[in-house]
Tab-separated table of C-alpha atoms in Angstrom:
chain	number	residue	atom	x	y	z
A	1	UNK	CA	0.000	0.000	0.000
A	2	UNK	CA	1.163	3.821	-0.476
A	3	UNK	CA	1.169	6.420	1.937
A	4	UNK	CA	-1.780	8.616	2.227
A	5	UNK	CA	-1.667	12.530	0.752
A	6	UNK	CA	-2.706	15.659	2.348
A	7	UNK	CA	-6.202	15.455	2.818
A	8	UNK	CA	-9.109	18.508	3.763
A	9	UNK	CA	-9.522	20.636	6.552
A	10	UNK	CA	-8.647	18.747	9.618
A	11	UNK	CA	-8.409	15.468	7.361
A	12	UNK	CA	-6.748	12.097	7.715
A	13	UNK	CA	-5.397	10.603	4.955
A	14	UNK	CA	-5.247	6.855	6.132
A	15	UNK	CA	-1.610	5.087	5.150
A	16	UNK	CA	-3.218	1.175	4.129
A	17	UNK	CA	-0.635	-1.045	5.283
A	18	UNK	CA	1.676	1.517	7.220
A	19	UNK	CA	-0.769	2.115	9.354
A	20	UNK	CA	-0.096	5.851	9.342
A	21	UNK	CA	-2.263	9.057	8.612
A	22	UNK	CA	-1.569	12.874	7.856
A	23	UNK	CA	-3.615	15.188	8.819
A	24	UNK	CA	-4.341	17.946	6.374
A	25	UNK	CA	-4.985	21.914	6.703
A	26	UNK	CA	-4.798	24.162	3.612
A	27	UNK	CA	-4.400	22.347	0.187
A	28	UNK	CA	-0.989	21.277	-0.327
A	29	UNK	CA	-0.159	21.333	2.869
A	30	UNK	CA	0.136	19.062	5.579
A	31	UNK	CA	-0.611	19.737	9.618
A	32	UNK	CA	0.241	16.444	11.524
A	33	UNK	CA	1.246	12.501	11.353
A	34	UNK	CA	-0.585	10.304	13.033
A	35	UNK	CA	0.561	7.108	13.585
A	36	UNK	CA	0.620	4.271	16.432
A	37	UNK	CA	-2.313	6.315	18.088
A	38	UNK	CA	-0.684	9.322	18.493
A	39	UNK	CA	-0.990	12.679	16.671
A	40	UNK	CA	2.542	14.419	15.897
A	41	UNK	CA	2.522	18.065	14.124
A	42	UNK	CA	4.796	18.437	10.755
A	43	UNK	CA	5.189	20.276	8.426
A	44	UNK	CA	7.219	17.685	6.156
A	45	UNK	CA	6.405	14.937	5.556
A	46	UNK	CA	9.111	12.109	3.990
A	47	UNK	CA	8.024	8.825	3.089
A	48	UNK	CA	11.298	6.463	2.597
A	49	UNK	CA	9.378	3.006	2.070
A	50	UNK	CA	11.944	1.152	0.307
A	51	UNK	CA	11.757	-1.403	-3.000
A	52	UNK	CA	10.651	-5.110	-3.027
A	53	UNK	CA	11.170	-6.892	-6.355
A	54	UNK	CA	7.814	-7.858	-7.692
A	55	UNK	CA	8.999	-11.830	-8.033
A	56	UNK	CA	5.545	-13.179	-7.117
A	57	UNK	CA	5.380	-14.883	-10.818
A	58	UNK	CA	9.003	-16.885	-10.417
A	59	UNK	CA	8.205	-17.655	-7.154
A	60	UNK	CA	4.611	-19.631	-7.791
A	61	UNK	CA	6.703	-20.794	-10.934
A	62	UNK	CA	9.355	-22.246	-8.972
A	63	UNK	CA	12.228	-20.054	-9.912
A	64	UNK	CA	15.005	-19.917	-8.042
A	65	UNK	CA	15.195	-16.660	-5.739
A	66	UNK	CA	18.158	-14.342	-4.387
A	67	UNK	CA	18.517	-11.896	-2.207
A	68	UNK	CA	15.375	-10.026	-0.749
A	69	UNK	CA	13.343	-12.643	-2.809
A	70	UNK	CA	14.315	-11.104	-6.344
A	71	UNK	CA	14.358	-14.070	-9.295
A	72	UNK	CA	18.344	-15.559	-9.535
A	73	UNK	CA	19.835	-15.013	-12.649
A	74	UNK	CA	23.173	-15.700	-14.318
A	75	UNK	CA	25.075	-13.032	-16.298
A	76	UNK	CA	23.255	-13.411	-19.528
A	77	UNK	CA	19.702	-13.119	-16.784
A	78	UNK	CA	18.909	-16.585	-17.528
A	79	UNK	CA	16.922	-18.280	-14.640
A	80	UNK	CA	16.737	-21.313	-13.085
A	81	UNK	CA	14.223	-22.423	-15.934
A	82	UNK	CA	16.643	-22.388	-17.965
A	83	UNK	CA	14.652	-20.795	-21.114
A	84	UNK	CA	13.471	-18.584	-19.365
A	85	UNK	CA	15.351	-15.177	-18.526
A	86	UNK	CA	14.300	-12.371	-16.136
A	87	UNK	CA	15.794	-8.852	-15.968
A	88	UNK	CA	14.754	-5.129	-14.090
A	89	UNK	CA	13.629	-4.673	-10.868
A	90	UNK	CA	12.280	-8.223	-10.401
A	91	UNK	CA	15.742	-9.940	-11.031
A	92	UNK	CA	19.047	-10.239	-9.293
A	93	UNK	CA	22.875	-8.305	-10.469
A	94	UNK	CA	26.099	-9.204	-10.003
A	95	UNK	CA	27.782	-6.986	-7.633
A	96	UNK	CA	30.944	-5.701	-9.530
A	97	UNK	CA	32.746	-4.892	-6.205
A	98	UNK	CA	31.869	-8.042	-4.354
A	99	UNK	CA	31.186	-10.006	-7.450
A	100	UNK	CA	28.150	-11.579	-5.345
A	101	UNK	CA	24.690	-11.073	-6.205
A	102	UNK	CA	22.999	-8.951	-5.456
A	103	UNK	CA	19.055	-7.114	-5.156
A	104	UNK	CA	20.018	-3.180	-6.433
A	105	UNK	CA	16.731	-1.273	-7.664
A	106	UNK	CA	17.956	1.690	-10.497
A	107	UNK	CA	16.435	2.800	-13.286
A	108	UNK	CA	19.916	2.206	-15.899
A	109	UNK	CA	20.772	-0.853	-14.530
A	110	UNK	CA	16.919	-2.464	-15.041
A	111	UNK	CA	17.051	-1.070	-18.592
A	112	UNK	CA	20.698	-2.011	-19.435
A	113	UNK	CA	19.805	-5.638	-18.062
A	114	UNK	CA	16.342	-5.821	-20.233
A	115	UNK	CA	18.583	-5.109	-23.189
A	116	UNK	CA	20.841	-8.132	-22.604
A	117	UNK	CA	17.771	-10.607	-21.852
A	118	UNK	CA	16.134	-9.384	-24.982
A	119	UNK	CA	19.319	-10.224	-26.703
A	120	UNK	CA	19.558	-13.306	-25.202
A	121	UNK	CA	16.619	-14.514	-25.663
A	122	UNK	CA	16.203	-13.801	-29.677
A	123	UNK	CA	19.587	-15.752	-29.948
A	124	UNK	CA	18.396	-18.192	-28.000
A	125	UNK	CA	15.492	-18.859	-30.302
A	126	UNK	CA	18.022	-18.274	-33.572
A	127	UNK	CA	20.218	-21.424	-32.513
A	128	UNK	CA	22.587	-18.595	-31.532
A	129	UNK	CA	23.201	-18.468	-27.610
A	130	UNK	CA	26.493	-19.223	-28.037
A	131	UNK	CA	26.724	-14.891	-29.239
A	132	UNK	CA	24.677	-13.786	-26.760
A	133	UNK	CA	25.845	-10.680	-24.237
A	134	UNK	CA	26.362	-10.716	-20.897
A	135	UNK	CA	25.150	-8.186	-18.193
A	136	UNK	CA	27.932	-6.246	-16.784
A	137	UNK	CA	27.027	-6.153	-12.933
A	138	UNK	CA	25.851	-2.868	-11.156
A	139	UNK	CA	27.868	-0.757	-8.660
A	140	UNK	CA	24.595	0.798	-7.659
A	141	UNK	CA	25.458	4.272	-8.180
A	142	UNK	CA	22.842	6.696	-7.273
A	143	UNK	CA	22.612	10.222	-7.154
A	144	UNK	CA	19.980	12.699	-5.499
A	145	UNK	CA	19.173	15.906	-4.678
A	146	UNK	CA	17.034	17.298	-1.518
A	147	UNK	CA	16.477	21.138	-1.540
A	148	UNK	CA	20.273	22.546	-1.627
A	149	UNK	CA	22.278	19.218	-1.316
A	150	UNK	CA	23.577	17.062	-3.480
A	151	UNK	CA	24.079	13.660	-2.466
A	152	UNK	CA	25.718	10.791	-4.651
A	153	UNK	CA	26.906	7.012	-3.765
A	154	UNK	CA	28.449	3.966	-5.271
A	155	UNK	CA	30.303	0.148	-4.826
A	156	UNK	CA	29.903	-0.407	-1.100
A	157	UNK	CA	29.473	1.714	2.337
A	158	UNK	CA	31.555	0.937	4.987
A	159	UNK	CA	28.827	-1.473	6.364
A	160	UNK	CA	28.190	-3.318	3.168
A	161	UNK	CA	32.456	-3.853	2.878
A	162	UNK	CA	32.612	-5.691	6.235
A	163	UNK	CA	29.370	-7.594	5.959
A	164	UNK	CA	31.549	-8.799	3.013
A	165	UNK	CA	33.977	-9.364	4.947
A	166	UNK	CA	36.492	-7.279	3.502
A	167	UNK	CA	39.229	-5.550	5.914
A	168	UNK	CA	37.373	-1.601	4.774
A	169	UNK	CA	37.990	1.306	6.315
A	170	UNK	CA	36.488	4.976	5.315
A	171	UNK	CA	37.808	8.069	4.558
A	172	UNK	CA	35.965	11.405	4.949
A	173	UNK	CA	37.455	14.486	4.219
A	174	UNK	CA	35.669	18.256	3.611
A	175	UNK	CA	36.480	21.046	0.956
A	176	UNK	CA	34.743	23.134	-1.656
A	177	UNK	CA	32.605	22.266	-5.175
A	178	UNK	CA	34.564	25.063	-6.619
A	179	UNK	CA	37.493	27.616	-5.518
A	180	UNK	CA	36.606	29.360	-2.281
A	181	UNK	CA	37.018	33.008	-3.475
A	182	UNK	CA	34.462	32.036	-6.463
A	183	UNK	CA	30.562	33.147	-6.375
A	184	UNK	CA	29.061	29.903	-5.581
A	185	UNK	CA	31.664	28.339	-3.511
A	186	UNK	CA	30.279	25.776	-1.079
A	187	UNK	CA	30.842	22.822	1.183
A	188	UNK	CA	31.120	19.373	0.305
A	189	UNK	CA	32.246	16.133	1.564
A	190	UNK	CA	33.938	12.755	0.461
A	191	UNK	CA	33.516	9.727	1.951
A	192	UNK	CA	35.841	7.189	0.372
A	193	UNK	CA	35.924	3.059	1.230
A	194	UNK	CA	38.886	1.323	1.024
A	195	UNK	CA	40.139	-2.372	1.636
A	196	UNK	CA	43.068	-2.093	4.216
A	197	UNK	CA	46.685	-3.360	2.783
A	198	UNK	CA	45.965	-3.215	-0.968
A	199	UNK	CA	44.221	0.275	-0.831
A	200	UNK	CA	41.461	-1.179	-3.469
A	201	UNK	CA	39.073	1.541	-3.814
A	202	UNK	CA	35.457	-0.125	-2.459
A	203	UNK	CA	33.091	2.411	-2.925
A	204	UNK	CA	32.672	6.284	-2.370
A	205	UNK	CA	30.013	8.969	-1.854
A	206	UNK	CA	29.699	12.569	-2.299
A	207	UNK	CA	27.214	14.997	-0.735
A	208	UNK	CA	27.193	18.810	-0.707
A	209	UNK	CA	26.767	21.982	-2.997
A	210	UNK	CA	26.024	22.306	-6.623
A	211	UNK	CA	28.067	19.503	-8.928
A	212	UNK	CA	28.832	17.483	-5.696
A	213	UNK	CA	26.138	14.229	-7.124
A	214	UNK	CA	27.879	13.689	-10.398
A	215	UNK	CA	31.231	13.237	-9.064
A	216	UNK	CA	30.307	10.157	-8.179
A	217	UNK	CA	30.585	9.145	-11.234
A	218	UNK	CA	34.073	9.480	-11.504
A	219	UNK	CA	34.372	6.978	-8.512
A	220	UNK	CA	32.152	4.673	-10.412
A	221	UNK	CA	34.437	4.590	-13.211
A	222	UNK	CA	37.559	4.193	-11.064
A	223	UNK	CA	35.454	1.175	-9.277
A	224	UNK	CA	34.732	-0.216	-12.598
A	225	UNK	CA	38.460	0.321	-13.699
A	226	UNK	CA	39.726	-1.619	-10.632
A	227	UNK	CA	41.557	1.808	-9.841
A	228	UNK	CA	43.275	1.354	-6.435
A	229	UNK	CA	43.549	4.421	-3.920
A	230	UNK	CA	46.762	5.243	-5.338
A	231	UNK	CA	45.799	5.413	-8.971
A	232	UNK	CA	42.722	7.593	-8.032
A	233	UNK	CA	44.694	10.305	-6.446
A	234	UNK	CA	46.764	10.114	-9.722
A	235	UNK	CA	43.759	10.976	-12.535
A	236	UNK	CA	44.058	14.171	-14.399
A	237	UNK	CA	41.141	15.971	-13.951
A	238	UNK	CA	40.041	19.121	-14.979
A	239	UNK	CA	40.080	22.347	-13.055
A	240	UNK	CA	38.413	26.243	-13.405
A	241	UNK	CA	37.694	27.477	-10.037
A	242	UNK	CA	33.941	27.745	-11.193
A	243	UNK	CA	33.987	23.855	-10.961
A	244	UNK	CA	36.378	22.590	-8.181
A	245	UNK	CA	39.184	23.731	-6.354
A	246	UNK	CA	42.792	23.196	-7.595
A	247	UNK	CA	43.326	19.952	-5.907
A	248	UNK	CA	39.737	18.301	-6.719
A	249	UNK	CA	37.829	17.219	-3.648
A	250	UNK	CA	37.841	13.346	-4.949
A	251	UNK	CA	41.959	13.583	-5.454
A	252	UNK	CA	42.441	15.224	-1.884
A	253	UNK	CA	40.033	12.058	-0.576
A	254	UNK	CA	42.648	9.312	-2.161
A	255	UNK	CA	45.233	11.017	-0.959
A	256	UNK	CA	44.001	10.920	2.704
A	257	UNK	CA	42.913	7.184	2.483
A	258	UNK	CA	46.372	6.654	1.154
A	259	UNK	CA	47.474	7.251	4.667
A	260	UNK	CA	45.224	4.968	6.559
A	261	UNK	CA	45.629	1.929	3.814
């Protein structure tokens, strides 16, 4: 079930399965929560509810199932079944950190992995599956943005590493989206994650000002590149006070984790 929306003067909206309300004053606008039989005034309201892969067909099927119930598939999303392939939000990824498998919900990585089981399965039916591509794993980059900040992630958080069981530490270090002395300037942070002794970059994120979210994706690329710490600290990238500092926030983040590797 969904949560419910603002409703009329003095409404409730009810919440179905949450079991939660909101109580409603001018259109648009919310006045309260109410939830667990008590009334709590807000004027925000955030629903963070999660994704569940819709698997209910594979499952009365008899497909095999992954993490957080999503269908199991192989590289080229084949299931279980054999013939029959799965892909998107119902279906499981290879982690390309952990190379495990994985349950990631994104929009690119649902529609690059419907592309391969569409390929897959018109070779399949040609006599060709012999040609047919494989998926290439998600890092489950995301980026977002709430009011003013920025906020990007990929690979693995420091939790996710040691559940692993890899030997991670984290990095976090603060400076600027662009030059200090530049109209604009603000603060961001890096948070990088880092396997102790081989300083194998793990995974990264990025909140802050304005251009903080897409430089994740130069951590994704270094993840994807198998870039160590070392290497990372070592990329060329470009500078104009209008879009980072001289030493770029990311390459003053490798350096630090350098230390601690």
């Amino acid at each position: 079930g969904g949560g419910g929306g603002g409703g009329g003067s003095g409404g409730c909206a009810g919440g179905g399965a949450f079991g939660v309300g909101v109580g409603g004053g001018d259109p648009g606008r919310i006045s309260g929560v109410h939830a667990g039989g008590e009334e709590l005034p807000a004027e925000l309201l955030v629903l963070a509810l999660g994704v569940r892969p819709a698997s209910g067909l594979g499952e009365q099927a008899g497909l095999a199932l992954g993490p957080q119930g999503a269908v199991l598939v192989d590289e080229q999303t084949r299931t279980s079944a054999g013939e029959v392939f799965a892909a998107g939000d119902c279906a499981t990824q290879r982690h390309l950190v952990t190379g495990q498998q994985v349950f990631i919900s994104q929009a690119l990585a649902a529609n690059r992995q419907g592309r391969v089981a569409g390929a897959c399965a018109a070779l399949e039916l040609l006599g060709r599956g012999k040609e047919a591509p494989r998926d290439p794993g998600t890092l489950g980059t995301a980026v977002k943005k709430v009011f003013d900040l920025e906020v990007g992630r990929t690979g693995l958080s420091l939790g996710e590493a040691r559940r692993a069981g890899l030997q991670a530490f984290v990095t976090v270090i603060s400076s600027r989206n662009r030059a200090a002395y530049y109209p604009g300037s603000g603060p961001l942070k890096v948070a990088l994650v880092a396997e102790r002794g081989t300083g194998r970059l793990l995974g990264g994120q990025v909140a802050g000002a304005q251009g903080a979210a897409k430089r994740v994706d130069v951590l994704a690329t270094a993840l994807s590149a198998g870039l160590d710490l070392e290497r990372l600290a070592a990329l060329d990238l470009g500078y104009a006070p209008v879009f980072s500092p001289l030493w770029d926030p990311l390459l003053v983040a490798a350096r630090q984790a350098m230390k601690g590797a």
